[in-house]
Structures are given as structure tokens and as C-alpha cells.
mmCIF file of C-alpha atoms in Angstrom:
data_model
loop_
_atom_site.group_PDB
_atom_site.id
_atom_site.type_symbol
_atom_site.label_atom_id
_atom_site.label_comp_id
_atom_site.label_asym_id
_atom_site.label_seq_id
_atom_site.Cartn_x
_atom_site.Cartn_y
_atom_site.Cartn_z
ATOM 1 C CA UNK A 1 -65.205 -116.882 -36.909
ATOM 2 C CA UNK A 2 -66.688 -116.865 -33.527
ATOM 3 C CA UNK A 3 -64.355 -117.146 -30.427
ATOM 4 C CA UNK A 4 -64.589 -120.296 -28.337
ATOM 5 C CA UNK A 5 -64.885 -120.975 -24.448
ATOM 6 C CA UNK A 6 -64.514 -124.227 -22.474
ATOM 7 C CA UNK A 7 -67.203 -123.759 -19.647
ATOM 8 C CA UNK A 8 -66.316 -124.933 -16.006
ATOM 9 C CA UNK A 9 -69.122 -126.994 -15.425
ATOM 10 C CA UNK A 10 -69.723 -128.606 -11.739
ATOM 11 C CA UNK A 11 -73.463 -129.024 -12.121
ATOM 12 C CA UNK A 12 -74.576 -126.348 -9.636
ATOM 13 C CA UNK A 13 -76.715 -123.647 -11.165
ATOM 14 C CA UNK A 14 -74.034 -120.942 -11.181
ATOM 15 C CA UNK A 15 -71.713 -122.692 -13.781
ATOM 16 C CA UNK A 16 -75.005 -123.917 -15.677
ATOM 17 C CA UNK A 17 -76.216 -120.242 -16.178
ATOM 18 C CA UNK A 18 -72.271 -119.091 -16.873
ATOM 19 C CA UNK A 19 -72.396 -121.519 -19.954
ATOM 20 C CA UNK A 20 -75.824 -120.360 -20.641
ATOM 21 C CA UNK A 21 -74.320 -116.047 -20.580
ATOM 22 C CA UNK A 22 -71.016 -117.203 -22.756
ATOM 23 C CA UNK A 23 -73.368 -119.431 -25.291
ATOM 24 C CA UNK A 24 -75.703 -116.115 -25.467
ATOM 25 C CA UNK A 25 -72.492 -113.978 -26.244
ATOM 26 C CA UNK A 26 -71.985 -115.580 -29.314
ATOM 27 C CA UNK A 27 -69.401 -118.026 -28.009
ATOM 28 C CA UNK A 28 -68.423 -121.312 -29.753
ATOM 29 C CA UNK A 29 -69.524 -122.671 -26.747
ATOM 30 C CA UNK A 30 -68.499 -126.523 -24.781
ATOM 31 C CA UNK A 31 -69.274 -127.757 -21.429
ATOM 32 C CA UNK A 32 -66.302 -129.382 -19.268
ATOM 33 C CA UNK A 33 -66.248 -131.067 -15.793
ATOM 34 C CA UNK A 34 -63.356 -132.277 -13.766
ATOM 35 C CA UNK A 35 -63.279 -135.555 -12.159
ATOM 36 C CA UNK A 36 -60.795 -134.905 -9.181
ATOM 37 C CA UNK A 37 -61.242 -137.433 -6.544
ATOM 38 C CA UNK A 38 -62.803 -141.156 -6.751
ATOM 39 C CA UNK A 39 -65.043 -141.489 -3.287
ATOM 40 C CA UNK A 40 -62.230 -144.425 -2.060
ATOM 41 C CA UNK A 41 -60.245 -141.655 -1.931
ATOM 42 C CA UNK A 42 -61.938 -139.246 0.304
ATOM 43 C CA UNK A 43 -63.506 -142.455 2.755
ATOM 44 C CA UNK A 44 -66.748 -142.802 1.287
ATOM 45 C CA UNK A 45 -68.516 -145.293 -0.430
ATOM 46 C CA UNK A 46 -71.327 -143.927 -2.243
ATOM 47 C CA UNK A 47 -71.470 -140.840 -4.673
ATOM 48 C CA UNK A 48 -72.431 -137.784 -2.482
ATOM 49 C CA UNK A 49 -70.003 -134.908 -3.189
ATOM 50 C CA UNK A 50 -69.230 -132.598 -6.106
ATOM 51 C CA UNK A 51 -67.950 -134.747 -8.410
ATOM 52 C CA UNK A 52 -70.757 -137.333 -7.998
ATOM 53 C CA UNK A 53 -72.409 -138.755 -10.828
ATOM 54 C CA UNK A 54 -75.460 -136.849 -10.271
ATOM 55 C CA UNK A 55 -73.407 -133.699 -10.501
ATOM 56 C CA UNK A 56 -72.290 -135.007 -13.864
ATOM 57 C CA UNK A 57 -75.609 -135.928 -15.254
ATOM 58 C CA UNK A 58 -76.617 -132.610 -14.372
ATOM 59 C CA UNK A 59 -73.829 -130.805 -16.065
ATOM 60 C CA UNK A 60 -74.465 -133.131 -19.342
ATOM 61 C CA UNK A 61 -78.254 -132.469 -19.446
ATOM 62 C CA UNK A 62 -77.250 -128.313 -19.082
ATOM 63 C CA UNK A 63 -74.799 -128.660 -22.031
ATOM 64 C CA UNK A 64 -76.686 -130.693 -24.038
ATOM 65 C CA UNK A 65 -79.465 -128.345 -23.367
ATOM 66 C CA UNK A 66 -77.674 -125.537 -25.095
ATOM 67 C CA UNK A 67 -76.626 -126.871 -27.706
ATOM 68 C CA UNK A 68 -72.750 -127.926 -26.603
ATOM 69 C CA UNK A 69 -70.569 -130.586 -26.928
ATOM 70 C CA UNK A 70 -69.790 -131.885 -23.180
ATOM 71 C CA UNK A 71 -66.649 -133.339 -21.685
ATOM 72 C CA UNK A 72 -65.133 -135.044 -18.161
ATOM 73 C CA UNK A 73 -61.416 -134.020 -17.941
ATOM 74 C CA UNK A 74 -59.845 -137.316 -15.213
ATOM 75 C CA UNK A 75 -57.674 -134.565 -13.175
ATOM 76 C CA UNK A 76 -57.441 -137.447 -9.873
ATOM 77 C CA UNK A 77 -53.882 -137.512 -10.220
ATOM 78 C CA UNK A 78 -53.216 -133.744 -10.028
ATOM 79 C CA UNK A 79 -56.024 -132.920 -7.477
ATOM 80 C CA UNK A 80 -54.377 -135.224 -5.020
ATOM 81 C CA UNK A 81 -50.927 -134.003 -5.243
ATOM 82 C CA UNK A 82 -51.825 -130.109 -5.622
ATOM 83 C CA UNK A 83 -55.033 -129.786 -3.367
ATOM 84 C CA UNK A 84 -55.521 -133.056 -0.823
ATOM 85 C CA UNK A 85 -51.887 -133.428 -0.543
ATOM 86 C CA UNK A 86 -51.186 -129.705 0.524
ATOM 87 C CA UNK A 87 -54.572 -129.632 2.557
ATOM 88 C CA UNK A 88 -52.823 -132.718 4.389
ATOM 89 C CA UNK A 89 -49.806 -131.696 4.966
ATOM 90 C CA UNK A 90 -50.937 -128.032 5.779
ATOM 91 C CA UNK A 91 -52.756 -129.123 8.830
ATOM 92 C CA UNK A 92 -50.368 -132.013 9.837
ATOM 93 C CA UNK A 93 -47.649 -128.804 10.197
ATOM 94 C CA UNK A 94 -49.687 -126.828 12.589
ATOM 95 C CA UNK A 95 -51.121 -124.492 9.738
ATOM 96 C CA UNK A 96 -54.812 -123.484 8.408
ATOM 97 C CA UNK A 97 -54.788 -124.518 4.707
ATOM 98 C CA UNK A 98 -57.883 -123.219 2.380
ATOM 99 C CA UNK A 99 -57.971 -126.088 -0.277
ATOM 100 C CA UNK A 100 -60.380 -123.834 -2.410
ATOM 101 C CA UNK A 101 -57.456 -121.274 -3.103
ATOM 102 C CA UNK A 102 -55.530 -124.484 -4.516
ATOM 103 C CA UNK A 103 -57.780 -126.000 -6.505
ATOM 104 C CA UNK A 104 -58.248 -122.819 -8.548
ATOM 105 C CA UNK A 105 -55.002 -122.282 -8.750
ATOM 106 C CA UNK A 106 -53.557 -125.336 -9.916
ATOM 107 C CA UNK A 107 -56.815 -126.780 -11.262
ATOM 108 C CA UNK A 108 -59.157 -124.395 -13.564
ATOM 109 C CA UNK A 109 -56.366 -121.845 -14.087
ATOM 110 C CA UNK A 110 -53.393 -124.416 -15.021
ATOM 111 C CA UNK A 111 -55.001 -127.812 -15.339
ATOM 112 C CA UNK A 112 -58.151 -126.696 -17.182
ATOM 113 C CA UNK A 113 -56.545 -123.636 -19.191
ATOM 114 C CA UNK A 114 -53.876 -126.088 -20.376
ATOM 115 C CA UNK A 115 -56.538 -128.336 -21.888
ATOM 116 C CA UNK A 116 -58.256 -125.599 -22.983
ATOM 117 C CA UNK A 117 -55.319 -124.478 -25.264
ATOM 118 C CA UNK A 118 -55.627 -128.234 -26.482
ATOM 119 C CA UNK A 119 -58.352 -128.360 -27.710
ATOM 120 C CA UNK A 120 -57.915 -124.810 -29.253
ATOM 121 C CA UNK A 121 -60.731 -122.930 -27.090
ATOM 122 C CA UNK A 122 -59.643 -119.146 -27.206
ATOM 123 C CA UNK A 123 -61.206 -119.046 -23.268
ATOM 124 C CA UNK A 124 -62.246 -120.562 -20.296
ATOM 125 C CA UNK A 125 -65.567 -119.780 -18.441
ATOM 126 C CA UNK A 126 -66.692 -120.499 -14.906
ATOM 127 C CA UNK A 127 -68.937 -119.371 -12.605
ATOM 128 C CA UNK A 128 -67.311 -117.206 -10.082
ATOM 129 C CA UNK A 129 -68.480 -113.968 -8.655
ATOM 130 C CA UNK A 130 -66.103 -111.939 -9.598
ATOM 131 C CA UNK A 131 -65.184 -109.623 -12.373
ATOM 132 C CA UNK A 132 -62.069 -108.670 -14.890
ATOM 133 C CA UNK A 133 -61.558 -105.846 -17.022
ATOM 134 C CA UNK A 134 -58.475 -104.697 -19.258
ATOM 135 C CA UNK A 135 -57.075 -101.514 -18.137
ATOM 136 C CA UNK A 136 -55.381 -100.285 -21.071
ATOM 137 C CA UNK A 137 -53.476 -97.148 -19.440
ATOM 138 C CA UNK A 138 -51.576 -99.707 -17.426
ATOM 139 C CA UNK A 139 -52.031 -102.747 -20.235
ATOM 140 C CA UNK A 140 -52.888 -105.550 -17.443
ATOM 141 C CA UNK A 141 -56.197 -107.157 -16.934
ATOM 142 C CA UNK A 142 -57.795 -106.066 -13.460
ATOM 143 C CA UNK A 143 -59.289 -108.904 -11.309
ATOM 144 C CA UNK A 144 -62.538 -106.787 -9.409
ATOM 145 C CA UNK A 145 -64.795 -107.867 -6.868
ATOM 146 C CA UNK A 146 -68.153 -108.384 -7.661
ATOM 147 C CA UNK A 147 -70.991 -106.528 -8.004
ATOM 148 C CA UNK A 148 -73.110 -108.411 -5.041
ATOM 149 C CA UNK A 149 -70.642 -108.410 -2.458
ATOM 150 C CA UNK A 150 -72.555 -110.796 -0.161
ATOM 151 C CA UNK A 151 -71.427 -112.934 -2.961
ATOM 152 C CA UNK A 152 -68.094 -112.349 -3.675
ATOM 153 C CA UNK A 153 -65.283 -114.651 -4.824
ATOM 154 C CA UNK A 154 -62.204 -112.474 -5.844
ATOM 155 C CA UNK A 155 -60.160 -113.552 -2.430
ATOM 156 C CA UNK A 156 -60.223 -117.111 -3.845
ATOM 157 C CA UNK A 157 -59.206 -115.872 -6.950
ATOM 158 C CA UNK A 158 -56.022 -113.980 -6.010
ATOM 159 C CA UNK A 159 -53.459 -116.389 -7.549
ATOM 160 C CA UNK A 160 -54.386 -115.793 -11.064
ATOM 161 C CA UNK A 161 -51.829 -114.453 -13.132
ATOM 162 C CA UNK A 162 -51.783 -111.900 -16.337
ATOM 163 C CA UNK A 163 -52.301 -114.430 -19.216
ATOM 164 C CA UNK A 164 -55.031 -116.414 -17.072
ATOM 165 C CA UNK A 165 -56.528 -113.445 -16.399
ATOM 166 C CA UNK A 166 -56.939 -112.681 -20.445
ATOM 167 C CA UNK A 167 -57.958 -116.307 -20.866
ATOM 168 C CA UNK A 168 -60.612 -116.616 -18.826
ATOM 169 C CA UNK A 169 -64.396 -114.904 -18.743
ATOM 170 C CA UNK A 170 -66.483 -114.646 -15.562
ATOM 171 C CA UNK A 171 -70.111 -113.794 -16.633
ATOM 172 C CA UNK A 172 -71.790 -113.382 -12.972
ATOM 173 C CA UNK A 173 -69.819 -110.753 -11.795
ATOM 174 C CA UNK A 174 -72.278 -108.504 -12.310
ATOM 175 C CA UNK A 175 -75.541 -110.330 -11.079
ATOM 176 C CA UNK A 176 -76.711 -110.534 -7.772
ATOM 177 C CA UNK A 177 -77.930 -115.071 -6.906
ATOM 178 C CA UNK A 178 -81.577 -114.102 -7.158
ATOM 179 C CA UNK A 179 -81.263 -113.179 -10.952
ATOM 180 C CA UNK A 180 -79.098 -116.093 -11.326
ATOM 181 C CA UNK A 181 -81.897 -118.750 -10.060
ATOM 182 C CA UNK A 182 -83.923 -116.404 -12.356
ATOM 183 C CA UNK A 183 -82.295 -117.668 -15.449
ATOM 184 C CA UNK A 184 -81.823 -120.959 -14.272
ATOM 185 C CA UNK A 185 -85.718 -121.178 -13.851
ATOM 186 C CA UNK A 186 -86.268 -119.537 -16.997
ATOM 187 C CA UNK A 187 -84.237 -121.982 -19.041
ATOM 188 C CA UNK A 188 -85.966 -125.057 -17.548
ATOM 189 C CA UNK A 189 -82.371 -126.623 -15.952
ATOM 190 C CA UNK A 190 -82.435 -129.519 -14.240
ATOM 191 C CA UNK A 191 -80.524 -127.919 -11.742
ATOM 192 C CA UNK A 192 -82.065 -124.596 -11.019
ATOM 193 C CA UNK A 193 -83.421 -125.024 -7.502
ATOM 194 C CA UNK A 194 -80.360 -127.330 -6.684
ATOM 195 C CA UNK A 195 -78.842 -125.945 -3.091
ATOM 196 C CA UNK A 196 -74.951 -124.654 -3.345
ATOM 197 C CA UNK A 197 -72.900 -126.731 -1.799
ATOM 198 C CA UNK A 198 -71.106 -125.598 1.518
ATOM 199 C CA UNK A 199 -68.404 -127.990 2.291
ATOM 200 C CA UNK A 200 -64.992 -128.497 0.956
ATOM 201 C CA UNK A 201 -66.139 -130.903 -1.707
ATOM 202 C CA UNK A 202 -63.419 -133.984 -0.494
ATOM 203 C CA UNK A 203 -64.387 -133.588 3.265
ATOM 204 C CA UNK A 204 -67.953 -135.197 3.585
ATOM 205 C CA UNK A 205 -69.953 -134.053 6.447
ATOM 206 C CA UNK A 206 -66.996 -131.028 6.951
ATOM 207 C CA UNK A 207 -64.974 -133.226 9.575
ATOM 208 C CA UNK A 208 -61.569 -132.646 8.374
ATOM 209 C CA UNK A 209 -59.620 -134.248 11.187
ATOM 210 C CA UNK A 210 -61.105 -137.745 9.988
ATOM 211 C CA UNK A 211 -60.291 -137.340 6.753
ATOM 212 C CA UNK A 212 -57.065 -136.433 6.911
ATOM 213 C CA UNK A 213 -56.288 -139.592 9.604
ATOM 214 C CA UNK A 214 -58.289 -141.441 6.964
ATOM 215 C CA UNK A 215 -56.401 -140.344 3.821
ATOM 216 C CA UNK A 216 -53.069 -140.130 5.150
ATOM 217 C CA UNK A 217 -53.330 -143.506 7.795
ATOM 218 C CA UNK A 218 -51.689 -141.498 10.420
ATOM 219 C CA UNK A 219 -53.382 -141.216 14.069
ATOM 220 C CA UNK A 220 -52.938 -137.881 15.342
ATOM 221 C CA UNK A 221 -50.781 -137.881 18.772
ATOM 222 C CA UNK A 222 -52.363 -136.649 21.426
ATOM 223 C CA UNK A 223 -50.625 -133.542 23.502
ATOM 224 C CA UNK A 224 -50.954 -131.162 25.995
ATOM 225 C CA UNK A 225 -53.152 -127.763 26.040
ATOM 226 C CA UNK A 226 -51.083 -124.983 27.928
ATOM 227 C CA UNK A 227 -51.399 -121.702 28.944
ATOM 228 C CA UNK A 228 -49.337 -118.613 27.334
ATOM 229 C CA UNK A 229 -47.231 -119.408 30.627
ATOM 230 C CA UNK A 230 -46.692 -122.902 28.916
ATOM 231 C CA UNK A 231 -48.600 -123.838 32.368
ATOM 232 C CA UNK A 232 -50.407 -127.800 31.322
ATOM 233 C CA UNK A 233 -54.577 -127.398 31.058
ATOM 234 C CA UNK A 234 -55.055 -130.564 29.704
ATOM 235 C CA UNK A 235 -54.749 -133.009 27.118
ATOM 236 C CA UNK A 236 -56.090 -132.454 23.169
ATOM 237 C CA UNK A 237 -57.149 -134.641 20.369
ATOM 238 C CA UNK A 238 -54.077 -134.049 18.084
ATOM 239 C CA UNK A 239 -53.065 -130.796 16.257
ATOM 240 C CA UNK A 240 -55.387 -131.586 13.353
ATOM 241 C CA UNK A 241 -58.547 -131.170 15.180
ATOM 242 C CA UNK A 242 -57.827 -127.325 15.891
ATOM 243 C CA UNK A 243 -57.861 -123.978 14.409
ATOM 244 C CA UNK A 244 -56.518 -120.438 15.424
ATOM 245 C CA UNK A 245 -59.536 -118.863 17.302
ATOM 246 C CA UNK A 246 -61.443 -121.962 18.262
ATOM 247 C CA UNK A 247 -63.471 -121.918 21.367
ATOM 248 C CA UNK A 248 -65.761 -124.993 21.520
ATOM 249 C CA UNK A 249 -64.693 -128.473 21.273
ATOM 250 C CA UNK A 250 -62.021 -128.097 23.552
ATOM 251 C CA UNK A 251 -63.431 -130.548 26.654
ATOM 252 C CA UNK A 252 -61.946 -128.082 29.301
ATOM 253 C CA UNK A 253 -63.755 -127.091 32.048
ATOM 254 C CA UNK A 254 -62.211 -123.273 32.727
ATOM 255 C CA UNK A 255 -63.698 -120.223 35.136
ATOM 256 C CA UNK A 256 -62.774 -118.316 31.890
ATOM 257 C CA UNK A 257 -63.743 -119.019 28.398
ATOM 258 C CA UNK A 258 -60.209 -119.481 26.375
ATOM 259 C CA UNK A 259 -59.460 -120.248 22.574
ATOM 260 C CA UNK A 260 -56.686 -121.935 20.070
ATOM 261 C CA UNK A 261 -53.787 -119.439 20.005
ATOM 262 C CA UNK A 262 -50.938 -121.647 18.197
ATOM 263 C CA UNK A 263 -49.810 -124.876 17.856
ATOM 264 C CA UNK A 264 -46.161 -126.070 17.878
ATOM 265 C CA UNK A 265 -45.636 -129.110 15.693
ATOM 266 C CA UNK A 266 -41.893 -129.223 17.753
ATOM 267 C CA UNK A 267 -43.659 -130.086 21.139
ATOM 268 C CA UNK A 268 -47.443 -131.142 20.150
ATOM 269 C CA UNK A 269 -48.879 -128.551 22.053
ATOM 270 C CA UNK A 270 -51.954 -126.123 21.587
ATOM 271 C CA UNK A 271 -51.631 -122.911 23.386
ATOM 272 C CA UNK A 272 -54.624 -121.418 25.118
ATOM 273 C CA UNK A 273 -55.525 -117.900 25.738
ATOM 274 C CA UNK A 274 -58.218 -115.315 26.822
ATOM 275 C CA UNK A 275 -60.297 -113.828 24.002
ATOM 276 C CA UNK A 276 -57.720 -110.386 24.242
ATOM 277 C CA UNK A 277 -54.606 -112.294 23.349
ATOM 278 C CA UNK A 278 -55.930 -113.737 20.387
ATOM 279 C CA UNK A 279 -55.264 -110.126 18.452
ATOM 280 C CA UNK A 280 -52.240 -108.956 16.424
ATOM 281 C CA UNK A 281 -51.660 -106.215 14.218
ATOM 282 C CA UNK A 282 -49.027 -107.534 12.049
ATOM 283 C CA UNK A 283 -48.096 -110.145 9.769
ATOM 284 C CA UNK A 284 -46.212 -111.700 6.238
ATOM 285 C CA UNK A 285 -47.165 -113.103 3.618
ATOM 286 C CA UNK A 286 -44.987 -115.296 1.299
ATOM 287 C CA UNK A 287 -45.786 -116.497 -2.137
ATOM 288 C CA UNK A 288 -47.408 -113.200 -3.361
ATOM 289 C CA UNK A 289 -49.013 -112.552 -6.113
ATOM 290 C CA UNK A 290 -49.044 -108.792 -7.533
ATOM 291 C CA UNK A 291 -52.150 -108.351 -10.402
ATOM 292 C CA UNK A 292 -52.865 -104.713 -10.116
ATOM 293 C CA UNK A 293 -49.321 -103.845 -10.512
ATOM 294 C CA UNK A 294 -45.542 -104.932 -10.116
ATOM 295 C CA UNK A 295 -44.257 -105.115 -6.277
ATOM 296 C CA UNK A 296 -43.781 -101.491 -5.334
ATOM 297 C CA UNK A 297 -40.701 -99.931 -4.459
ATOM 298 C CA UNK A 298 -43.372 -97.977 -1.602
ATOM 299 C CA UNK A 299 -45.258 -98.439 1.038
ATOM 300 C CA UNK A 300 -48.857 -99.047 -0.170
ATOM 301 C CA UNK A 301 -52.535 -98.544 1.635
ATOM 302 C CA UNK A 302 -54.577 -101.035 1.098
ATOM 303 C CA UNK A 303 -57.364 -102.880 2.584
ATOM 304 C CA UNK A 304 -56.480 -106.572 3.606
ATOM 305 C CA UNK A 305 -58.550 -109.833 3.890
ATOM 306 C CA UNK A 306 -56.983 -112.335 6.395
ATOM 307 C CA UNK A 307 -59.781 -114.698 5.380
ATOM 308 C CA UNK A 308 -62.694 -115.427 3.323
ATOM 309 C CA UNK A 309 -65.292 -113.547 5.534
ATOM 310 C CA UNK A 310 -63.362 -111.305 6.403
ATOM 311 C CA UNK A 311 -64.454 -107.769 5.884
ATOM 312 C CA UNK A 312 -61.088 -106.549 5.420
ATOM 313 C CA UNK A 313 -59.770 -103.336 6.946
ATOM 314 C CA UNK A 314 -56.999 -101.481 6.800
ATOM 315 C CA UNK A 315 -53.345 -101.797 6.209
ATOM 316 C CA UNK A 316 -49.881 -100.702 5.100
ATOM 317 C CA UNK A 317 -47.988 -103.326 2.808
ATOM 318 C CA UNK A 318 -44.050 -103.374 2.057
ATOM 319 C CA UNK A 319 -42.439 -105.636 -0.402
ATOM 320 C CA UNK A 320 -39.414 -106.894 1.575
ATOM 321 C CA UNK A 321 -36.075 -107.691 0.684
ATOM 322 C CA UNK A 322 -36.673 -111.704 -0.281
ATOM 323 C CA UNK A 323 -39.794 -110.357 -1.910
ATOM 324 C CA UNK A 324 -42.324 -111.486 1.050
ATOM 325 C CA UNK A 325 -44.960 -108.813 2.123
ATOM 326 C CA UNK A 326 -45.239 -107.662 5.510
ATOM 327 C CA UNK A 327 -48.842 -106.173 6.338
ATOM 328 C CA UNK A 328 -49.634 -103.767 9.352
ATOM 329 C CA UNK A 329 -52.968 -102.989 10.156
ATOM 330 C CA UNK A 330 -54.409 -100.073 11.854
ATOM 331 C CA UNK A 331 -56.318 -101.819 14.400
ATOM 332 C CA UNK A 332 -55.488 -105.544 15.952
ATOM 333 C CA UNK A 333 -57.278 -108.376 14.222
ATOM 334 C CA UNK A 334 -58.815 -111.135 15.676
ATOM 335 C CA UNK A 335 -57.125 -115.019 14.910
ATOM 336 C CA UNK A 336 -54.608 -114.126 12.345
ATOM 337 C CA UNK A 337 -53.880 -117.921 10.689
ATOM 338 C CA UNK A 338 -50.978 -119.381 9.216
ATOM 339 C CA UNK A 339 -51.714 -121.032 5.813
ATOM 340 C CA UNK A 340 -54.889 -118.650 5.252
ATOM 341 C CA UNK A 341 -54.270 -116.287 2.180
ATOM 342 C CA UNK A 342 -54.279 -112.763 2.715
ATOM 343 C CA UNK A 343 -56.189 -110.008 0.043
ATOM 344 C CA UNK A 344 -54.675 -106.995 -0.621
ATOM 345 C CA UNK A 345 -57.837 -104.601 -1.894
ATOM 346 C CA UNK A 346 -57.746 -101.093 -3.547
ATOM 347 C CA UNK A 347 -61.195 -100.176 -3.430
ATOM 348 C CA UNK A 348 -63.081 -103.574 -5.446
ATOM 349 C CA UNK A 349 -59.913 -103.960 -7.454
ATOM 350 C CA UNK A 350 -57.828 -106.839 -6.264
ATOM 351 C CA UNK A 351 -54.008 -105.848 -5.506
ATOM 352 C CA UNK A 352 -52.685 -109.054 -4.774
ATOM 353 C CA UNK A 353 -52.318 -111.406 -1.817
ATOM 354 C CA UNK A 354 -50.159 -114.568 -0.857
ATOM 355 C CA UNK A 355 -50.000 -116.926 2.186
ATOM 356 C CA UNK A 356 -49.463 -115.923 5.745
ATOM 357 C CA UNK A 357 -46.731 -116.934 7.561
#
């Protein structure tokens, strides 16, 4: 009897031709899309996002197209508490969430597995660029980076664990986006020339400041901008509308060009400073996740991501006593971030990575 995989379908062309690669493996083979916001939600009142209805049509027609049964999993509940609810709250405490790292954490690899195992399917497919292979010297599944870099996903994907790792099949990690449009054309899908979406799917437009005043019905305060002196520049927006490194947008007038360095939640201020003080060669991490092996007892060097596009670069990592990591780097980086994740790389494999503090 064949195996069977749920597909992670969000009607872009990647998941399309990842249901298309699992079907042609000789999986038992369904279609699934998660509903996880309604547009009253996120402030908007007609369907434009990635759970719209034309996202859903166009994940039916795919399915239906190969031959598999199609479903729409209602995960509203769980996607507000676990992903808008932490995005929220992250930026209302002075921090720099990444809502995409929660939503694969708590949604396809908990919510979706879980259903999944339901509904009996042996795996779970999506379309991430990123690969994993069993390592049976060590028995764990590997989580890789993928084969087109330019279009790597593996730092998102840091957070999954052994048995979601063996549960779960990722059939682009070894094409590059030009062969997947390829397949997408040659299969006639409705979807094949679609555009990938950019934003984070429950902030329209990308203006995240609104929508969190809209979804939580709080007004940011307004504070004071200071100087590393705690000297007053002037008067910002509210904490929200800032990130670590940010230069424009700030509506001061200064002889020298200066950027977000932190912002205190205690005092509702957002400290300036000069491009040079925005460097730092340390940092921890709590939360961690170890896939490529159990928390050493040693030192390791690694390479480290401190954000998406980052290129990484070089580091030591210690486990310490209450189990946090604490990262130094060979060289200062630029706008280290609290609430950002940060990758621990050996080579493509992924070591692990958790949340900076």
C-alpha cells in the first residue's frame, strides 16, 4: 500500500508543483489549505491576502487537477493566539518578532501534522526550499539548506523537531524557481505565472504599526528620541513604528545621519546612534532548538544567521547553564534584534537556532 501525504497548499505555484512532485512519487496524495485569519480580523474588507478566496480556488483547481481529494482546515482560532497574538505583543514590548517563524512552528508542523495524523496521512508536504535527509550514523533526520541558495528557507524552518522532521517531505529543495515555473507551465496550473507574495500575509500593504493599533485598539504613546547620552532629539510615533537599524522615517533633521539603536518599553524612548554604534559582536539566544545534535558539552564553530538575509558569518556557540546559547562572532554585526531568530549553520546543515535576547 502506497504511503500518503497531506500537501500544504496556499495556492502559489510552489506548493502547487510540491503536490504535483509527492503525487509523481507515488504518494496517496490530498491537497490541504489553512484558513487562518477572516479579513475583519486583519482591517480589511475585501479578500486580498493569502488566504483569500482566490487563493483557495486556486489551490482546489491544482488538486483537483491531479487527481486529489482537497480540504480547508478553519485554524482562525490558533493563528491568532500563536502568530498575531505573539507578533502583537512582540512589538508592543520593544522587540522585532518574525511571524513567519511562528506560523510554521505552531501551524504546519503542530496544527497541520496533528490533523494529518487524523486523518491517517503517513506525511505532510509543503513547498519550502529546503531539504532533509536521515543520517543514519547519528539516527536523526538532518534539516539542509537548499540547493538554490538565493532561495533558501531552512532559517524559517529551525524550530522543527525530530519526529516533524520524519513526518514531513520537502520536494523543492533541490530545484532552483525557474524549473519550478517550468513545471507549473508544463502542467497547465492556473497558477503558474501567479507572483509570490512578499508581505506578511495578515499585514496588507506591509504597514505593521497600523495593524497592530488596529488589531489590538491600542494607540501607541508617543515618546522621546535620545541620544546614547540619553540627550532628547525629538519626539517619535510610538515604539511600534521602529526597528533596530532603521534610518528613514524618523522626521529628524540631523548634521549626521543616525539610526534605531533600542527601545525601552520602561521609559518609551528610542535611542539614536551613528551608523558605528549600531555593531555588536555578541549575543543569546533563548528557546533553542538543537536538530543536528544534542546541546554540546563544547564550544562549537558555527556560522550564524541573525536574520533572514543574512549571510551569516562566523561564530562560537556555548550552551549555558539555564540551557540558553550565547553566540560570539568574529567580526561585529550590524543591528543585532531582539525577537529575530538566530541560525546556527554547519556548512548547509542546519545546527539549530532560537530567539535572541
Amino acid at each position: 500500500m502506497s504511503k500518503r501525504a497531506l500537501i500544504a497548499m496556499s495556492g502559489g505555484v510552489d506548493s502547487s508543483v510540491a503536490a504535483c512532485l509527492a503525487a509523481g512519487q507515488g504518494f496517496e496524495c490530498a491537497g490541504a489549505t489553512m484558513k487562518l485569519f477572516a479579513n475583519e480580523d486583519i482591517g480589511v474588507d475585501r479578500e486580498k491576502t493569502c488566504c483569500s478566496l482566490e487563493d483557495v480556488e486556486d489551490a482546489r483547481a491544482v488538486a483537483y487537477s491531479l487527481g486529489m481529494e482537497y480540504y480547508v482546515f478553519n485554524f482562525t482560532l490558533d493563528f491568532k493566539k500563536q502568530v498575531i497574538g505573539k507578533f502583537i505583543s512582540g512589538y508592543q514590548n520593544g522587540a522585532t518578532p518574525n511571524p513567519c517563524i511562528d506560523c510554521n512552528r505552531y501551524m504546519k508542523f503542530e496544527k497541520l501534522l496533528s490533523r494529518a495524523s487524523e486523518l491517517s496521512f503517513d506525511y505532510i508536504v509543503t513547498g519550502h526550499y529546503a531539504r532533509i535527509e536521515y543520517d543514519a550514523g547519528q539516527d536523526r533526520h538532518l534539516l539542509k539548506k537548499a540547493a538554490d541558495e538565493n532561495k533558501d528557507q531552512s532559517y524559517v524552518l529551525y524550530s522543527m523537531t525530530q519526529p516533524q522532521l520524519s513526518r514531513t517531505l520537502l520536494p523543492l529543495g533541490g530545484l532552483c524557481k525557474t524549473e519550478i515555473r517550468q513545471i507549473a507551465l508544463r502542467q497547465g496550473f492556473v497558477n503558474a505565472k501567479k507572483r509570490d507574495s512578499q508581505d506578511i500575509c495578515f499585514v496588507p500593504g506591509g504597514d505593521y504599526a497600523k495593524f497592530i493599533e488596529l488589531a489590538s485598539g491600542n494607540v501607541c504613546r508617543e515618546g522621546d528620541f535620545v541620544d546614547t547620552g540619553g540627550r532628547v532629539l525629538g519626539r517619535h510615533k510610538g515604539l511600534i513604528h521602529y526597528t533596530i537599524g532603521q534610518r528613514r522615517g524618523l522626521g529628524l533633521a540631523m548634521k549626521t545621519p543616525m539610526y534605531v539603536q533600542s527601545k525601552n518599553t520602561e521609559d518609551n524612548t528610542v535611542t539614536l546612534c551613528t551608523n558605528d554604534k549600531l555593531f555588536s559582536k555578541t549575543l543569546t539566544a533563548a528557546d533553542f532548538n538543537w536538530i543536528a545534535c544534542e546541546p554540546p558539552g563544547e564550544p562549537l564553530r558555527v556560522k550564524a544567521k541573525i536574520r533572514y538575509s543574512h549571510p551569516g558569518d562566523w561564530a562560537v556557540a556555548w550552551v549555558l547553564p539555564d540551557g540558553k546559547v550565547h553566540i560570539e562572532f568574529d567580526w561585529p554585526q550590524r543591528a543585532i534584534a531582539r525577537g529575530q531568530a538566530v541560525v546556527l549553520y554547519d556548512n548547509d546543515i542546519v545546527v539549530g537556532g532560537g530567539t535572541i535576547q
